[in-house]
Coordinates of C-alpha atoms (C1' of nucleotides) in Angstrom, one line a residue:
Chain Y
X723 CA 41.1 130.5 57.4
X724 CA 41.6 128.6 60.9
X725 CA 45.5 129.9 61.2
X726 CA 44.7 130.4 64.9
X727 CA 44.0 127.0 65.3
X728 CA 47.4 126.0 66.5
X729 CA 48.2 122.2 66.3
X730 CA 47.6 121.8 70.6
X731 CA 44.4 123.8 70.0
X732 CA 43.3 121.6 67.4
X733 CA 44.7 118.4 68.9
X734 CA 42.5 119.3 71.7
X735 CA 39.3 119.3 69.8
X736 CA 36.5 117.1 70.7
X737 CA 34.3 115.7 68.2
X738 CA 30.3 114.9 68.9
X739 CA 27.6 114.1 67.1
X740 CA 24.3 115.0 67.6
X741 CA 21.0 113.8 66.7
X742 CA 18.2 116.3 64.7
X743 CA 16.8 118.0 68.1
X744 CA 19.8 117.2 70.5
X745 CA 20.5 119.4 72.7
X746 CA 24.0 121.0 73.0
X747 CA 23.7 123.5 75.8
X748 CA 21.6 125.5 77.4
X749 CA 21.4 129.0 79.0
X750 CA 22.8 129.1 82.4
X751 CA 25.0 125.5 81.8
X752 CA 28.6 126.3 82.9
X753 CA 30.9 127.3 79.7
X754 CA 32.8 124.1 78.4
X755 CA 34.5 126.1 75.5
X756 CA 33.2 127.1 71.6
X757 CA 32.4 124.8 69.2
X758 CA 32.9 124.4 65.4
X759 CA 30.2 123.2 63.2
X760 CA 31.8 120.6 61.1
X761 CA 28.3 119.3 59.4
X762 CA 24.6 119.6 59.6
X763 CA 22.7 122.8 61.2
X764 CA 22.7 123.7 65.0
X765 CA 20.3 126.9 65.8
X766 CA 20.9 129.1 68.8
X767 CA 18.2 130.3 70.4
X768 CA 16.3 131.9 73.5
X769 CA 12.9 130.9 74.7
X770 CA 10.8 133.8 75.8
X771 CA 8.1 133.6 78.4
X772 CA 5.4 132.2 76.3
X773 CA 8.0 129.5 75.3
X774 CA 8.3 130.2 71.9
X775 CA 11.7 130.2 70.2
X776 CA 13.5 132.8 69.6
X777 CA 16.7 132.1 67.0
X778 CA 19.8 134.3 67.5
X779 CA 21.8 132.5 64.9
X780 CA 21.7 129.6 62.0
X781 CA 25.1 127.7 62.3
X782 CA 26.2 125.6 59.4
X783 CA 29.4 123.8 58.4
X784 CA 32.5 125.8 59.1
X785 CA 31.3 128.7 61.3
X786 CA 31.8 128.5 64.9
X787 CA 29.6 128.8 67.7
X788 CA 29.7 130.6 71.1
X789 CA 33.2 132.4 70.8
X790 CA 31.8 134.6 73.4
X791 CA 31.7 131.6 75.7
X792 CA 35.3 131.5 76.0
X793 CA 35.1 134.8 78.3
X794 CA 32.3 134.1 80.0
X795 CA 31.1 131.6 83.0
X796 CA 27.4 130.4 81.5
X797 CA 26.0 130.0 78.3
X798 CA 23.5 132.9 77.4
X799 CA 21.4 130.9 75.0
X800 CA 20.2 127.3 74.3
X801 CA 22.3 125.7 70.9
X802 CA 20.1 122.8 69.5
X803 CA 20.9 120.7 66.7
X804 CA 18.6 121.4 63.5
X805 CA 19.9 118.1 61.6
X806 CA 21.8 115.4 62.0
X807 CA 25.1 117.0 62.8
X808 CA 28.8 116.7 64.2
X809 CA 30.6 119.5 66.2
X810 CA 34.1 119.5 67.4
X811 CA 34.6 121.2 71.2
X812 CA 38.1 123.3 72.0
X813 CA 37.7 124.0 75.4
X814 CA 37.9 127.1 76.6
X815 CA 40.6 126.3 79.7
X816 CA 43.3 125.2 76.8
X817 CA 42.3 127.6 74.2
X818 CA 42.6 130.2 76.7
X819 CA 46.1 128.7 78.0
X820 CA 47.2 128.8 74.4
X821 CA 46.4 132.3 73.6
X822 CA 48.3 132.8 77.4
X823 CA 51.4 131.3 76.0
X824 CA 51.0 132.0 72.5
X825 CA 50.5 135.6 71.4
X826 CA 50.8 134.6 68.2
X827 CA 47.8 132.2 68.2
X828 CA 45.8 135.2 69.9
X829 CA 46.4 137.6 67.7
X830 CA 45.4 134.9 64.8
X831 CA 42.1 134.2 66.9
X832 CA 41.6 138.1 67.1
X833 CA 42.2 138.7 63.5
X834 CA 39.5 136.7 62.4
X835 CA 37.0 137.9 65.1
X836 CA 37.9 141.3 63.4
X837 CA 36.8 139.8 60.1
X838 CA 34.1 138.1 61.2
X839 CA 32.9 141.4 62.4
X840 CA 33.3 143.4 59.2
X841 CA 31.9 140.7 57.1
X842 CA 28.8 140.6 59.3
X843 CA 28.7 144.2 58.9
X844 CA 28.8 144.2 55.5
X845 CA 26.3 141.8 55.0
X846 CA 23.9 143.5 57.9
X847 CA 24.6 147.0 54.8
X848 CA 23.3 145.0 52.1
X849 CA 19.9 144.2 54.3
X850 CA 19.2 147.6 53.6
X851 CA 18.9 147.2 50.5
X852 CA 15.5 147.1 49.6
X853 CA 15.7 145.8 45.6
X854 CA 16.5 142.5 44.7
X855 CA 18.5 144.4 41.9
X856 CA 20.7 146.3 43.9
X857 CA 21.0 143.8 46.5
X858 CA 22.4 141.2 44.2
X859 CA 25.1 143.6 42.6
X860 CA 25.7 144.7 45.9
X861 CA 26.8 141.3 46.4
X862 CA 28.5 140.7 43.2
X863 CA 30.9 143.8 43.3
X864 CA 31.8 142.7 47.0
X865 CA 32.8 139.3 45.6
X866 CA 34.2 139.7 42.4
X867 CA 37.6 138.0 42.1
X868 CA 41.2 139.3 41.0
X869 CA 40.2 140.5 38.0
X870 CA 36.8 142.5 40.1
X871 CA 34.6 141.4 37.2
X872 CA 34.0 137.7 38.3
X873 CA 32.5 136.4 41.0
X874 CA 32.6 132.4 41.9
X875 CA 29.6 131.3 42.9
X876 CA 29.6 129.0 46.2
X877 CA 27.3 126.3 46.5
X878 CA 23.6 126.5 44.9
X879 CA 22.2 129.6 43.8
X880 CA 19.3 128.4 46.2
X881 CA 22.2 129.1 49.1
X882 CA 23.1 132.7 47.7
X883 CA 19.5 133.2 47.9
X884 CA 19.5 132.5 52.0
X885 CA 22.5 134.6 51.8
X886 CA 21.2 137.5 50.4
X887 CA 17.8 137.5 52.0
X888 CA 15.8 136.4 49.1
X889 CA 13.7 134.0 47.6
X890 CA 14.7 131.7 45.6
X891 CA 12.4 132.9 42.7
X892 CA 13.5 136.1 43.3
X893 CA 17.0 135.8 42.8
X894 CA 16.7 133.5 39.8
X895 CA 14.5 136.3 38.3
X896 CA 16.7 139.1 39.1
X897 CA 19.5 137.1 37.2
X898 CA 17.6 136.5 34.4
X899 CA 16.9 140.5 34.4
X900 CA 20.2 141.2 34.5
X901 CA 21.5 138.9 32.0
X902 CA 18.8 140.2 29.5
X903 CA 19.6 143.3 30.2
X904 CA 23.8 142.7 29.9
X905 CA 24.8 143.8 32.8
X906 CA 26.2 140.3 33.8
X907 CA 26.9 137.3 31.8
X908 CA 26.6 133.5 33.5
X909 CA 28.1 130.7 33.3
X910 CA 28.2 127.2 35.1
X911 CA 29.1 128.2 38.2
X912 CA 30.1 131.7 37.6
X913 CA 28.7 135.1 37.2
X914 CA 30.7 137.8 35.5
X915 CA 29.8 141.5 36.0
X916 CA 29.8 143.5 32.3
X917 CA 32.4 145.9 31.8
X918 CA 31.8 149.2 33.3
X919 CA 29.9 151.7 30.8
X920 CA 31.7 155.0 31.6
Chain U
X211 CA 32.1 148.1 77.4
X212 CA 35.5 149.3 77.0
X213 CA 37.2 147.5 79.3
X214 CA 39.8 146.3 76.7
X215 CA 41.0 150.2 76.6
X216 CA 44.0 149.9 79.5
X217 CA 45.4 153.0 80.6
X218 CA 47.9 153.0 78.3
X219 CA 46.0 152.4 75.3
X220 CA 43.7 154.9 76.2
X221 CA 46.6 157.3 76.5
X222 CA 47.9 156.3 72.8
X223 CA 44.3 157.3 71.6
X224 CA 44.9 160.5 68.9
X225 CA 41.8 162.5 68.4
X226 CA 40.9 163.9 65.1
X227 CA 38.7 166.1 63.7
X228 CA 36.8 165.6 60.1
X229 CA 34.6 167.8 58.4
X230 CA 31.4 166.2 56.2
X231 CA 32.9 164.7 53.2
X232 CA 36.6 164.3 54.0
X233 CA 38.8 161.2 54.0
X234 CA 40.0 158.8 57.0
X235 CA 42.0 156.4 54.9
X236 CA 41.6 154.6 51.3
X237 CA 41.8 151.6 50.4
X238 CA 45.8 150.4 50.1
X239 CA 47.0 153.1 52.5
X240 CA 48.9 151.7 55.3
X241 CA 46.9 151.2 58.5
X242 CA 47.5 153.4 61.2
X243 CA 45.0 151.8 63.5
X244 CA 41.8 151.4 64.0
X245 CA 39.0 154.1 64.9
X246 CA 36.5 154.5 67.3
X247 CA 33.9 157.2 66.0
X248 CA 33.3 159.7 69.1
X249 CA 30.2 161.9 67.2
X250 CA 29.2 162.3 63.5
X251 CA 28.9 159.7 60.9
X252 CA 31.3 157.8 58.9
X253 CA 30.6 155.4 56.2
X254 CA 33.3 152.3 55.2
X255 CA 33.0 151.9 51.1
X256 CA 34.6 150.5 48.1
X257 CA 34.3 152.1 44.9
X258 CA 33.2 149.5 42.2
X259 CA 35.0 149.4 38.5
X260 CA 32.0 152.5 37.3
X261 CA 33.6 154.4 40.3
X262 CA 29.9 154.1 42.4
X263 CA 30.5 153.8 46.4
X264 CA 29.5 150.4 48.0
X265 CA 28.6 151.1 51.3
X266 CA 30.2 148.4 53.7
X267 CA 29.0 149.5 57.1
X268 CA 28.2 153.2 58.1
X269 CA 29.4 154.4 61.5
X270 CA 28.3 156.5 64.2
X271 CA 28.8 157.5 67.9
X272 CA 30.4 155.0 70.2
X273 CA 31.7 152.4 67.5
X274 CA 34.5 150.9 66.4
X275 CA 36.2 150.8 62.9
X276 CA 38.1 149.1 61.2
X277 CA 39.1 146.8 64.2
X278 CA 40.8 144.1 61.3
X279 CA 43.3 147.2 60.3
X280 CA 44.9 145.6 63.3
X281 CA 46.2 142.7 61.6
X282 CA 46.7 143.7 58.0
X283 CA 49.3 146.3 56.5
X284 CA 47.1 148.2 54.3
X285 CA 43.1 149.2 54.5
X286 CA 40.8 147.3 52.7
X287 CA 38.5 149.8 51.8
X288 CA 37.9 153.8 52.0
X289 CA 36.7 155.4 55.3
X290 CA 34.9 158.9 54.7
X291 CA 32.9 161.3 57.3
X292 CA 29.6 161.7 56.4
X293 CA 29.0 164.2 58.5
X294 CA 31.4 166.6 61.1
X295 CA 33.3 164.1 63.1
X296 CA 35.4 163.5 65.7
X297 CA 37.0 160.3 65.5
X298 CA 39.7 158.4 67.9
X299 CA 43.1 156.8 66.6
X300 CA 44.7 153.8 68.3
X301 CA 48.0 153.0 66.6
X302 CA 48.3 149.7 65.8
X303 CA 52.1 149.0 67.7
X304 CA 50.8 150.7 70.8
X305 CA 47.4 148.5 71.0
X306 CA 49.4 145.3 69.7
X307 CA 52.3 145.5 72.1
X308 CA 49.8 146.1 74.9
X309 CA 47.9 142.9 73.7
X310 CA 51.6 141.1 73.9
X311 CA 52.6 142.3 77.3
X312 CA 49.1 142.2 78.8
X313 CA 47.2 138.9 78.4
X314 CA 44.2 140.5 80.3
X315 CA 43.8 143.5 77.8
X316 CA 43.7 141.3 75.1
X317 CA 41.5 138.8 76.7
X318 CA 39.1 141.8 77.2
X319 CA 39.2 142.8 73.5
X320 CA 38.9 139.2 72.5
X321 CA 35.7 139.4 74.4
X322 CA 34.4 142.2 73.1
X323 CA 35.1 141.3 69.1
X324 CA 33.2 137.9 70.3
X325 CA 30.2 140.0 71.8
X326 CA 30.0 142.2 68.5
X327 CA 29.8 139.0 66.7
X328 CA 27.1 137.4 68.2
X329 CA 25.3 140.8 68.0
X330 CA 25.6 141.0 64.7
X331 CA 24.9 137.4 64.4
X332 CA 21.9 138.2 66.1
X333 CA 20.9 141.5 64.3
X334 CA 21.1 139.4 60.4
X335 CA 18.9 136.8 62.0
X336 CA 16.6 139.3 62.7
X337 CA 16.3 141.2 59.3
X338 CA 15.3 137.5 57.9
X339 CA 12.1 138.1 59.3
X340 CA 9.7 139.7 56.8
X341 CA 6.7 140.6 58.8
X342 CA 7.5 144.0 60.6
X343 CA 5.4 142.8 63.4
X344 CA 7.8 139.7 64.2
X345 CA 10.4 141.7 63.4
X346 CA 9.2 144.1 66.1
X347 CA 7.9 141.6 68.7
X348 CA 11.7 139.5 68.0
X349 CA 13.9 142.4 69.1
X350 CA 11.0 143.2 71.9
X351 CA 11.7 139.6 73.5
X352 CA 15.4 139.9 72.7
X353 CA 15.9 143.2 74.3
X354 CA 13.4 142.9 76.7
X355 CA 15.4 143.6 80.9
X356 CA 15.1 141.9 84.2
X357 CA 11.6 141.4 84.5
X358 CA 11.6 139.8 80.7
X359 CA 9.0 141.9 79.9
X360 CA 10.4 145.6 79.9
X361 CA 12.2 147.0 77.0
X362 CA 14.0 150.6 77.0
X363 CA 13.9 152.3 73.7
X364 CA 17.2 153.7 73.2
X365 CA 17.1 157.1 71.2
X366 CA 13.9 157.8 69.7
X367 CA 11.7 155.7 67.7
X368 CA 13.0 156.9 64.3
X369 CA 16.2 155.4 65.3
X370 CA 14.8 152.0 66.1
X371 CA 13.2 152.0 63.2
X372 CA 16.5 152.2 61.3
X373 CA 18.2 149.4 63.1
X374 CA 14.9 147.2 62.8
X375 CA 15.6 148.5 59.0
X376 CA 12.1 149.4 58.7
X377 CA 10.6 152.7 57.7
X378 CA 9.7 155.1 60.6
X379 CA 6.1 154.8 59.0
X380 CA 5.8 150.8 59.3
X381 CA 7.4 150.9 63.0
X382 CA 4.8 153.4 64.4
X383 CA 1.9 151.5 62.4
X384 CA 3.4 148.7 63.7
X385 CA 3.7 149.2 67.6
X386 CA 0.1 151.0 67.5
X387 CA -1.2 147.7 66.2
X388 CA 0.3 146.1 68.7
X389 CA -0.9 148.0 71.4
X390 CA -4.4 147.8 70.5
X391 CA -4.1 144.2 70.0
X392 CA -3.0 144.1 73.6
X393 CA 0.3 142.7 73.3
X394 CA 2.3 145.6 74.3
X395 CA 2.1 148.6 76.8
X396 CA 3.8 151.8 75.6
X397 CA 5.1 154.1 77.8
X398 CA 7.5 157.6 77.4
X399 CA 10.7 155.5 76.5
X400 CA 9.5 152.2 77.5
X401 CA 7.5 149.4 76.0
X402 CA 6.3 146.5 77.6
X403 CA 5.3 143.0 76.5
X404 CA 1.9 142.1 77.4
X405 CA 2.2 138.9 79.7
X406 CA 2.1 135.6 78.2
X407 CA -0.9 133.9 77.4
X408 CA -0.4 130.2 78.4
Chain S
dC453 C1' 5.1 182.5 69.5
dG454 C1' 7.6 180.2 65.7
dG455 C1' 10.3 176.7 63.9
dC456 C1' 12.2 172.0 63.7
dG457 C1' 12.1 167.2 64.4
dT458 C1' 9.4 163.4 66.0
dT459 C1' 5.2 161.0 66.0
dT460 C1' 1.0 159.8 63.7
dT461 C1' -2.4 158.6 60.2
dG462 C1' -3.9 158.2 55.1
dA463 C1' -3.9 156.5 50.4
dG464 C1' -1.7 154.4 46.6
dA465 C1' 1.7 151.7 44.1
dG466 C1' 5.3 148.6 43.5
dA467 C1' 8.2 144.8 44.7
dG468 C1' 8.9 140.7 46.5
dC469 C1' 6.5 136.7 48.6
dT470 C1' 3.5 132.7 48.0
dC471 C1' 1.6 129.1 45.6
dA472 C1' 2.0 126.4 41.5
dA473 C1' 3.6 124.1 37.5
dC474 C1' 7.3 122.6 34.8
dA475 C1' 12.1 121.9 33.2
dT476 C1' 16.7 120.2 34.2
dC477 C1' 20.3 117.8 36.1
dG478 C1' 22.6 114.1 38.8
dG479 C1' 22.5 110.1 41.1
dT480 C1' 20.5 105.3 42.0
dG481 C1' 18.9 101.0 41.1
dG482 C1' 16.7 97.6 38.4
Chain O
dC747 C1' 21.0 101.5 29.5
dC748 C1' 17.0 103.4 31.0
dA749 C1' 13.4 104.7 34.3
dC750 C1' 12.8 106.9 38.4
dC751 C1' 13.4 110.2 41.9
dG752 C1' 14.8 114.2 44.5
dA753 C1' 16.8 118.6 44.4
dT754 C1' 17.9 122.6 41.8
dG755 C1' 16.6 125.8 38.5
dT756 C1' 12.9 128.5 35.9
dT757 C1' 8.7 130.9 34.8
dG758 C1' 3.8 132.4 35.7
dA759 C1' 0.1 134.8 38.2
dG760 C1' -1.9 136.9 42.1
dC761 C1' -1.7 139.0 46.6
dT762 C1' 0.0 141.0 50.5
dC763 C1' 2.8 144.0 52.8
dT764 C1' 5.9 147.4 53.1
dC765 C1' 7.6 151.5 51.0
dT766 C1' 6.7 156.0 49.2
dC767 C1' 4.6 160.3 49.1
dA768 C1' 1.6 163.5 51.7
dA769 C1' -0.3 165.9 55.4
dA770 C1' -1.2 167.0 60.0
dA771 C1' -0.7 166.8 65.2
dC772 C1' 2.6 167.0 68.8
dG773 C1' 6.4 168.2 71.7
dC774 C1' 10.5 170.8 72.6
dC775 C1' 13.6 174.7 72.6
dG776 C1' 15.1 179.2 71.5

DNA sequence: CGGCGTTTTGAGAGAGCTCAACATCGGTGG
DNA sequence: CCACCGATGTTGAGCTCTCTCAAAACGCCG
């Protein structure tokens, strides 16, 4: 997942912790590099003229934060922690040196901008979904494994919920629907699609 | 915006015409290269076990496809014109030896994956607003120019309404309740935000 | 002038959201 | 070992909001 993380990139990582509410930069503040979330929640946001927040993006453990600060000179939005939460720096002036020296290492970083991008694309298509229905087996045909019947499901089925844009209530419903009516069957932590009715 | 395109790249780029209907690539053939869609439509899929299409993105004038084609030997899904289209080919050596030999280029392309992410990043924020009218007013303030107040509507209003992913319907109700509430001005191809009330 | 697409307004229905109550599960501490 | 507690999972009922279907006004271009 992190192959582009070569071991001076990562051995140049800088880890802080932030309080709930801590600020960890702000628009205009000179770029210091991207950061990785490691835990807890940091929101980016902008602050329009009546001062009310405007959230760009909910960053939780794993994703990263800012790429696009690498190539530019300021931040273009204010990053506050949500929780409690630790993030790890890789400053841009090394990063950038490594991906200099190291095509390798840039062509790693670039391949998983590129997936990042269709992923986020992907989900953005499954927005336009309007029914719960479709929008879950929308998500469940994306995700089903080797065999493309089952799909592993990460986390709570509280967090598939944020994922997909739904209620809670919703999605539990809409499984129960769909269990009833056999199109899936579930398990602990599974959910398999039924087979194909040609 | 296309500042990652050197001279040479641009000079590798094959044009290609497709009528409505026919096929770019399918999933397993070996990339070529990624696209950039000049005019028409054309829509990324799978095709699920009962042979229905799972839309992953649809594409139209000015964007890129397929950008992680780049960095894998086969595609990863099927890529058919929806409608007449003239579509762009950047072979994948080419556009990977230029990254190799010109730190700058890639740089620039890095950049621009990073941009499209946080746009995107930014778009799924905004379809987790339900109300049409935040919806609205958070691409307004997000979108709004120099003066923070002024927003160009690009295309007509139909088309806004389709990236908002809202009906055409909702948007017009939408911005006309908005303007008689005061809290925008419409203009021919402008809207502006009312000024803030502190 | 006659079409075609956009913009606008109306009315109705359906789907998901909200609020609410309850079940279930895992962990914690007495 | 059991009682308690919090978070997840589940189901119910009502409501709001957007979508859908419809129709008409408007603007543009041939």
């Amino acid at each position: 997942m992190a192959d582009w993380l070569t071991p001076t990139v990562k051995a140049a990582g800088i880890e802080r912790a932030l309080k709930a509410g801590q600020v960890l930069f702000r628009t205009s503040h000179r770029t210091a590099g991207f950061y990785e979330v490691m835990t807890g929640i940091v929101r980016l946001l902008r602050v329009d003229q009546a001062g009310r927040e405007v959230v760009l993006h909910v960053a939780t453990g794993g994703e990263t934060l800012a790429e696009a600060s690498l190539f530019a000179p300021t931040y273009h939005c204010d990053a506050i922690a949500t929780t409690d939460a630790v993030v790890r720096l890789y400053p841009k002036a090394i990063v950038l040196a490594e991906f200099e020296r190291n095509s390798k290492a840039a062509q790693a970083f670039m391949a998983m901008l590129a997936r990042q991008v269709m992923h986020l694309r992907t989900r953005l298509e499954q927005r336009n979904i309007h029914s719960a229905r479709d929008r879950v087996l929308h998500y469940l045909t994306l995700n089903a494994g080797e065999d493309t019947r089952t799909v592993m499901v990460p986390g709570t089925l509280k967090d598939l919920a944020a994922e997909l844009g739904l209620t809670h209530e919703a999605l539990y419903r809409t499984l129960a629907d769909l269990a009833t009516a056999g199109e899936i069957e579930r398990f602990k932590s599974k959910i398999r699609l039924a087979k194909l009715r040609v």
